[in-house]
Amino acid sequence: MTAATLWVLLALLPAGHDRPPVMVIERFATQAECLDVLAVFPPTTRVTFDCMPSRQIRAGAPTTENRPL
């Protein structure tokens, strides 16, 4: 088992009283809000933090696939 596989399996474990979550994913309205949260952590803190763009889902016209007959 590789280290990456082990990390993924550990990331799926729920957090407990003695163990913080391995991965937390949050969404922000803007990249500026994300960077504001990143600024809270001191440079010496061991944290991996990425501000990645999220996919925008646009509401389109309803499809006819699931329309009742």
PDB file of N, CA and C in Angstrom:
ATOM      1  N   MET A   1       0.854  -1.166   0.000  1.00  0.00           N
ATOM      2  CA  MET A   1       0.000   0.000   0.000  1.00  0.00           C
ATOM      3  C   MET A   1       0.906   1.238   0.000  1.00  0.00           C
ATOM      4  N   THR A   2       0.650   2.136  -0.917  1.00  0.00           N
ATOM      5  CA  THR A   2       1.478   3.337  -0.999  1.00  0.00           C
ATOM      6  C   THR A   2       1.043   4.364   0.038  1.00  0.00           C
ATOM      7  N   ALA A   3       1.898   5.330   0.262  1.00  0.00           N
ATOM      8  CA  ALA A   3       1.581   6.388   1.230  1.00  0.00           C
ATOM      9  C   ALA A   3       0.366   7.186   0.782  1.00  0.00           C
ATOM     10  N   ALA A   4       0.232   7.408  -0.525  1.00  0.00           N
ATOM     11  CA  ALA A   4      -0.921   8.163  -1.025  1.00  0.00           C
ATOM     12  C   ALA A   4      -2.217   7.406  -0.767  1.00  0.00           C
ATOM     13  N   THR A   5      -2.201   6.102  -0.974  1.00  0.00           N
ATOM     14  CA  THR A   5      -3.394   5.297  -0.713  1.00  0.00           C
ATOM     15  C   THR A   5      -3.753   5.337   0.760  1.00  0.00           C
ATOM     16  N   LEU A   6      -2.759   5.223   1.608  1.00  0.00           N
ATOM     17  CA  LEU A   6      -2.997   5.274   3.045  1.00  0.00           C
ATOM     18  C   LEU A   6      -3.560   6.628   3.460  1.00  0.00           C
ATOM     19  N   TRP A   7      -3.033   7.707   2.870  1.00  0.00           N
ATOM     20  CA  TRP A   7      -3.523   9.047   3.209  1.00  0.00           C
ATOM     21  C   TRP A   7      -4.982   9.196   2.812  1.00  0.00           C
ATOM     22  N   VAL A   8      -5.340   8.703   1.634  1.00  0.00           N
ATOM     23  CA  VAL A   8      -6.733   8.794   1.178  1.00  0.00           C
ATOM     24  C   VAL A   8      -7.639   8.013   2.111  1.00  0.00           C
ATOM     25  N   LEU A   9      -7.221   6.834   2.525  1.00  0.00           N
ATOM     26  CA  LEU A   9      -8.041   6.049   3.449  1.00  0.00           C
ATOM     27  C   LEU A   9      -8.195   6.762   4.788  1.00  0.00           C
ATOM     28  N   LEU A  10      -7.133   7.365   5.285  1.00  0.00           N
ATOM     29  CA  LEU A  10      -7.220   8.113   6.541  1.00  0.00           C
ATOM     30  C   LEU A  10      -8.088   9.359   6.390  1.00  0.00           C
ATOM     31  N   ALA A  11      -8.072   9.968   5.216  1.00  0.00           N
ATOM     32  CA  ALA A  11      -8.889  11.162   4.988  1.00  0.00           C
ATOM     33  C   ALA A  11     -10.375  10.837   5.048  1.00  0.00           C
ATOM     34  N   LEU A  12     -10.732   9.598   4.758  1.00  0.00           N
ATOM     35  CA  LEU A  12     -12.139   9.208   4.770  1.00  0.00           C
ATOM     36  C   LEU A  12     -12.638   8.848   6.160  1.00  0.00           C
ATOM     37  N   LEU A  13     -11.730   8.693   7.124  1.00  0.00           N
ATOM     38  CA  LEU A  13     -12.149   8.388   8.489  1.00  0.00           C
ATOM     39  C   LEU A  13     -12.796   9.616   9.116  1.00  0.00           C
ATOM     40  N   PRO A  14     -13.869   9.437   9.842  1.00  0.00           N
ATOM     41  CA  PRO A  14     -14.467  10.595  10.512  1.00  0.00           C
ATOM     42  C   PRO A  14     -13.573  11.078  11.649  1.00  0.00           C
ATOM     43  N   ALA A  15     -13.655  12.362  11.931  1.00  0.00           N
ATOM     44  CA  ALA A  15     -12.870  12.930  13.030  1.00  0.00           C
ATOM     45  C   ALA A  15     -13.422  12.422  14.346  1.00  0.00           C
ATOM     46  N   GLY A  16     -12.541  12.217  15.297  1.00  0.00           N
ATOM     47  CA  GLY A  16     -12.954  11.760  16.620  1.00  0.00           C
ATOM     48  C   GLY A  16     -12.566  12.776  17.677  1.00  0.00           C
ATOM     49  N   HIS A  17     -12.774  12.413  18.935  1.00  0.00           N
ATOM     50  CA  HIS A  17     -12.427  13.320  20.030  1.00  0.00           C
ATOM     51  C   HIS A  17     -10.923  13.544  20.109  1.00  0.00           C
ATOM     52  N   ASP A  18     -10.147  12.539  19.743  1.00  0.00           N
ATOM     53  CA  ASP A  18      -8.695  12.650  19.827  1.00  0.00           C
ATOM     54  C   ASP A  18      -8.036  12.882  18.473  1.00  0.00           C
ATOM     55  N   ARG A  19      -8.836  13.000  17.412  1.00  0.00           N
ATOM     56  CA  ARG A  19      -8.269  13.120  16.066  1.00  0.00           C
ATOM     57  C   ARG A  19      -9.020  14.190  15.273  1.00  0.00           C
ATOM     58  N   PRO A  20      -8.330  15.238  14.844  1.00  0.00           N
ATOM     59  CA  PRO A  20      -8.986  16.252  14.015  1.00  0.00           C
ATOM     60  C   PRO A  20      -9.206  15.710  12.603  1.00  0.00           C
ATOM     61  N   PRO A  21     -10.053  16.348  11.821  1.00  0.00           N
ATOM     62  CA  PRO A  21     -10.253  15.881  10.449  1.00  0.00           C
ATOM     63  C   PRO A  21      -8.972  16.047   9.631  1.00  0.00           C
ATOM     64  N   VAL A  22      -8.757  15.127   8.711  1.00  0.00           N
ATOM     65  CA  VAL A  22      -7.569  15.182   7.866  1.00  0.00           C
ATOM     66  C   VAL A  22      -7.745  16.241   6.787  1.00  0.00           C
ATOM     67  N   MET A  23      -8.963  16.346   6.277  1.00  0.00           N
ATOM     68  CA  MET A  23      -9.208  17.256   5.175  1.00  0.00           C
ATOM     69  C   MET A  23     -10.519  17.997   5.421  1.00  0.00           C
ATOM     70  N   VAL A  24     -10.498  19.294   5.208  1.00  0.00           N
ATOM     71  CA  VAL A  24     -11.700  20.111   5.312  1.00  0.00           C
ATOM     72  C   VAL A  24     -11.810  20.908   4.020  1.00  0.00           C
ATOM     73  N   ILE A  25     -12.970  20.852   3.407  1.00  0.00           N
ATOM     74  CA  ILE A  25     -13.199  21.591   2.168  1.00  0.00           C
ATOM     75  C   ILE A  25     -14.275  22.627   2.441  1.00  0.00           C
ATOM     76  N   GLU A  26     -13.970  23.875   2.162  1.00  0.00           N
ATOM     77  CA  GLU A  26     -14.930  24.954   2.353  1.00  0.00           C
ATOM     78  C   GLU A  26     -15.063  25.729   1.057  1.00  0.00           C
ATOM     79  N   ARG A  27     -16.232  26.320   0.870  1.00  0.00           N
ATOM     80  CA  ARG A  27     -16.469  27.151  -0.310  1.00  0.00           C
ATOM     81  C   ARG A  27     -16.619  28.596   0.123  1.00  0.00           C
ATOM     82  N   PHE A  28     -16.053  29.478  -0.669  1.00  0.00           N
ATOM     83  CA  PHE A  28     -16.139  30.907  -0.418  1.00  0.00           C
ATOM     84  C   PHE A  28     -16.738  31.572  -1.649  1.00  0.00           C
ATOM     85  N   ALA A  29     -17.411  32.676  -1.431  1.00  0.00           N
ATOM     86  CA  ALA A  29     -18.044  33.390  -2.546  1.00  0.00           C
ATOM     87  C   ALA A  29     -17.006  33.997  -3.480  1.00  0.00           C
ATOM     88  N   THR A  30     -15.913  34.475  -2.917  1.00  0.00           N
ATOM     89  CA  THR A  30     -14.867  35.100  -3.729  1.00  0.00           C
ATOM     90  C   THR A  30     -13.499  34.568  -3.311  1.00  0.00           C
ATOM     91  N   GLN A  31     -12.539  34.759  -4.193  1.00  0.00           N
ATOM     92  CA  GLN A  31     -11.178  34.341  -3.859  1.00  0.00           C
ATOM     93  C   GLN A  31     -10.613  35.218  -2.749  1.00  0.00           C
ATOM     94  N   ALA A  32     -11.049  36.472  -2.676  1.00  0.00           N
ATOM     95  CA  ALA A  32     -10.571  37.370  -1.619  1.00  0.00           C
ATOM     96  C   ALA A  32     -10.954  36.836  -0.241  1.00  0.00           C
ATOM     97  N   GLU A  33     -12.166  36.296  -0.101  1.00  0.00           N
ATOM     98  CA  GLU A  33     -12.583  35.707   1.176  1.00  0.00           C
ATOM     99  C   GLU A  33     -11.703  34.517   1.534  1.00  0.00           C
ATOM    100  N   CYS A  34     -11.376  33.722   0.558  1.00  0.00           N
ATOM    101  CA  CYS A  34     -10.515  32.563   0.775  1.00  0.00           C
ATOM    102  C   CYS A  34      -9.129  33.012   1.244  1.00  0.00           C
ATOM    103  N   LEU A  35      -8.579  34.016   0.604  1.00  0.00           N
ATOM    104  CA  LEU A  35      -7.253  34.505   0.976  1.00  0.00           C
ATOM    105  C   LEU A  35      -7.266  35.161   2.350  1.00  0.00           C
ATOM    106  N   ASP A  36      -8.401  35.760   2.741  1.00  0.00           N
ATOM    107  CA  ASP A  36      -8.512  36.330   4.090  1.00  0.00           C
ATOM    108  C   ASP A  36      -8.396  35.237   5.146  1.00  0.00           C
ATOM    109  N   VAL A  37      -9.003  34.087   4.889  1.00  0.00           N
ATOM    110  CA  VAL A  37      -8.913  32.972   5.830  1.00  0.00           C
ATOM    111  C   VAL A  37      -7.481  32.445   5.874  1.00  0.00           C
ATOM    112  N   LEU A  38      -6.841  32.379   4.749  1.00  0.00           N
ATOM    113  CA  LEU A  38      -5.450  31.922   4.695  1.00  0.00           C
ATOM    114  C   LEU A  38      -4.538  32.843   5.504  1.00  0.00           C
ATOM    115  N   ALA A  39      -4.828  34.135   5.519  1.00  0.00           N
ATOM    116  CA  ALA A  39      -3.996  35.103   6.238  1.00  0.00           C
ATOM    117  C   ALA A  39      -4.076  34.925   7.750  1.00  0.00           C
ATOM    118  N   VAL A  40      -5.095  34.234   8.248  1.00  0.00           N
ATOM    119  CA  VAL A  40      -5.255  34.019   9.688  1.00  0.00           C
ATOM    120  C   VAL A  40      -4.162  33.108  10.235  1.00  0.00           C
ATOM    121  N   PHE A  41      -3.711  32.146   9.434  1.00  0.00           N
ATOM    122  CA  PHE A  41      -2.713  31.186   9.886  1.00  0.00           C
ATOM    123  C   PHE A  41      -1.324  31.814   9.878  1.00  0.00           C
ATOM    124  N   PRO A  42      -0.580  31.700  10.969  1.00  0.00           N
ATOM    125  CA  PRO A  42       0.794  32.217  10.967  1.00  0.00           C
ATOM    126  C   PRO A  42       1.666  31.401  10.009  1.00  0.00           C
ATOM    127  N   PRO A  43       2.723  32.013   9.482  1.00  0.00           N
ATOM    128  CA  PRO A  43       3.573  31.308   8.509  1.00  0.00           C
ATOM    129  C   PRO A  43       4.200  30.026   9.055  1.00  0.00           C
ATOM    130  N   THR A  44       4.355  29.916  10.372  1.00  0.00           N
ATOM    131  CA  THR A  44       4.984  28.728  10.945  1.00  0.00           C
ATOM    132  C   THR A  44       4.003  27.574  11.126  1.00  0.00           C
ATOM    133  N   THR A  45       2.711  27.823  10.914  1.00  0.00           N
ATOM    134  CA  THR A  45       1.709  26.771  11.068  1.00  0.00           C
ATOM    135  C   THR A  45       1.829  25.784   9.921  1.00  0.00           C
ATOM    136  N   ARG A  46       1.747  24.519  10.261  1.00  0.00           N
ATOM    137  CA  ARG A  46       1.852  23.471   9.245  1.00  0.00           C
ATOM    138  C   ARG A  46       0.456  23.181   8.701  1.00  0.00           C
ATOM    139  N   VAL A  47       0.122  23.846   7.610  1.00  0.00           N
ATOM    140  CA  VAL A  47      -1.193  23.682   7.004  1.00  0.00           C
ATOM    141  C   VAL A  47      -1.052  23.814   5.491  1.00  0.00           C
ATOM    142  N   THR A  48      -1.801  23.006   4.780  1.00  0.00           N
ATOM    143  CA  THR A  48      -1.851  23.122   3.329  1.00  0.00           C
ATOM    144  C   THR A  48      -3.178  23.766   2.989  1.00  0.00           C
ATOM    145  N   PHE A  49      -3.120  24.868   2.305  1.00  0.00           N
ATOM    146  CA  PHE A  49      -4.317  25.643   2.042  1.00  0.00           C
ATOM    147  C   PHE A  49      -4.253  26.109   0.601  1.00  0.00           C
ATOM    148  N   ASP A  50      -5.230  25.754  -0.200  1.00  0.00           N
ATOM    149  CA  ASP A  50      -5.283  26.172  -1.594  1.00  0.00           C
ATOM    150  C   ASP A  50      -6.595  26.878  -1.850  1.00  0.00           C
ATOM    151  N   CYS A  51      -6.529  27.995  -2.546  1.00  0.00           N
ATOM    152  CA  CYS A  51      -7.732  28.700  -2.979  1.00  0.00           C
ATOM    153  C   CYS A  51      -7.920  28.366  -4.456  1.00  0.00           C
ATOM    154  N   MET A  52      -8.779  27.414  -4.713  1.00  0.00           N
ATOM    155  CA  MET A  52      -9.011  26.975  -6.081  1.00  0.00           C
ATOM    156  C   MET A  52     -10.381  27.455  -6.539  1.00  0.00           C
ATOM    157  N   PRO A  53     -10.511  27.801  -7.807  1.00  0.00           N
ATOM    158  CA  PRO A  53     -11.824  28.232  -8.294  1.00  0.00           C
ATOM    159  C   PRO A  53     -12.794  27.059  -8.302  1.00  0.00           C
ATOM    160  N   SER A  54     -14.026  27.350  -7.933  1.00  0.00           N
ATOM    161  CA  SER A  54     -15.039  26.298  -7.968  1.00  0.00           C
ATOM    162  C   SER A  54     -15.791  26.393  -9.288  1.00  0.00           C
ATOM    163  N   ARG A  55     -16.380  25.324  -9.660  1.00  0.00           N
ATOM    164  CA  ARG A  55     -17.163  25.314 -10.891  1.00  0.00           C
ATOM    165  C   ARG A  55     -18.461  26.065 -10.656  1.00  0.00           C
ATOM    166  N   GLN A  56     -18.825  26.850 -11.616  1.00  0.00           N
ATOM    167  CA  GLN A  56     -20.070  27.600 -11.524  1.00  0.00           C
ATOM    168  C   GLN A  56     -21.162  26.795 -12.219  1.00  0.00           C
ATOM    169  N   ILE A  57     -22.235  26.550 -11.500  1.00  0.00           N
ATOM    170  CA  ILE A  57     -23.356  25.805 -12.071  1.00  0.00           C
ATOM    171  C   ILE A  57     -24.455  26.805 -12.381  1.00  0.00           C
ATOM    172  N   ARG A  58     -24.771  26.916 -13.628  1.00  0.00           N
ATOM    173  CA  ARG A  58     -25.817  27.853 -14.027  1.00  0.00           C
ATOM    174  C   ARG A  58     -27.134  27.115 -14.139  1.00  0.00           C
ATOM    175  N   ALA A  59     -28.172  27.766 -13.675  1.00  0.00           N
ATOM    176  CA  ALA A  59     -29.508  27.184 -13.806  1.00  0.00           C
ATOM    177  C   ALA A  59     -29.958  27.394 -15.242  1.00  0.00           C
ATOM    178  N   GLY A  60     -30.209  26.312 -15.899  1.00  0.00           N
ATOM    179  CA  GLY A  60     -30.644  26.399 -17.280  1.00  0.00           C
ATOM    180  C   GLY A  60     -32.112  26.040 -17.404  1.00  0.00           C
ATOM    181  N   ALA A  61     -32.555  25.958 -18.610  1.00  0.00           N
ATOM    182  CA  ALA A  61     -33.944  25.574 -18.854  1.00  0.00           C
ATOM    183  C   ALA A  61     -34.140  24.134 -18.409  1.00  0.00           C
ATOM    184  N   PRO A  62     -35.296  23.805 -17.860  1.00  0.00           N
ATOM    185  CA  PRO A  62     -35.528  22.425 -17.424  1.00  0.00           C
ATOM    186  C   PRO A  62     -35.446  21.462 -18.604  1.00  0.00           C
ATOM    187  N   THR A  63     -34.904  20.312 -18.346  1.00  0.00           N
ATOM    188  CA  THR A  63     -34.798  19.304 -19.403  1.00  0.00           C
ATOM    189  C   THR A  63     -36.088  18.509 -19.486  1.00  0.00           C
ATOM    190  N   THR A  64     -36.252  17.828 -20.581  1.00  0.00           N
ATOM    191  CA  THR A  64     -37.465  17.026 -20.773  1.00  0.00           C
ATOM    192  C   THR A  64     -37.237  15.573 -20.401  1.00  0.00           C
ATOM    193  N   GLU A  65     -36.055  15.231 -19.907  1.00  0.00           N
ATOM    194  CA  GLU A  65     -35.737  13.836 -19.612  1.00  0.00           C
ATOM    195  C   GLU A  65     -36.629  13.246 -18.529  1.00  0.00           C
ATOM    196  N   ASN A  66     -36.851  13.978 -17.443  1.00  0.00           N
ATOM    197  CA  ASN A  66     -37.619  13.443 -16.323  1.00  0.00           C
ATOM    198  C   ASN A  66     -39.017  14.047 -16.223  1.00  0.00           C
ATOM    199  N   ARG A  67     -39.506  14.579 -17.307  1.00  0.00           N
ATOM    200  CA  ARG A  67     -40.825  15.197 -17.299  1.00  0.00           C
ATOM    201  C   ARG A  67     -41.898  14.122 -17.237  1.00  0.00           C
ATOM    202  N   PRO A  68     -42.910  14.287 -16.362  1.00  0.00           N
ATOM    203  CA  PRO A  68     -43.979  13.280 -16.310  1.00  0.00           C
ATOM    204  C   PRO A  68     -44.752  13.232 -17.620  1.00  0.00           C
ATOM    205  N   LEU A  69     -45.242  12.055 -17.965  1.00  0.00           N
ATOM    206  CA  LEU A  69     -45.987  11.881 -19.223  1.00  0.00           C
ATOM    207  C   LEU A  69     -47.405  12.297 -19.117  1.00  0.00           C
TER     208      LEU A  69
END
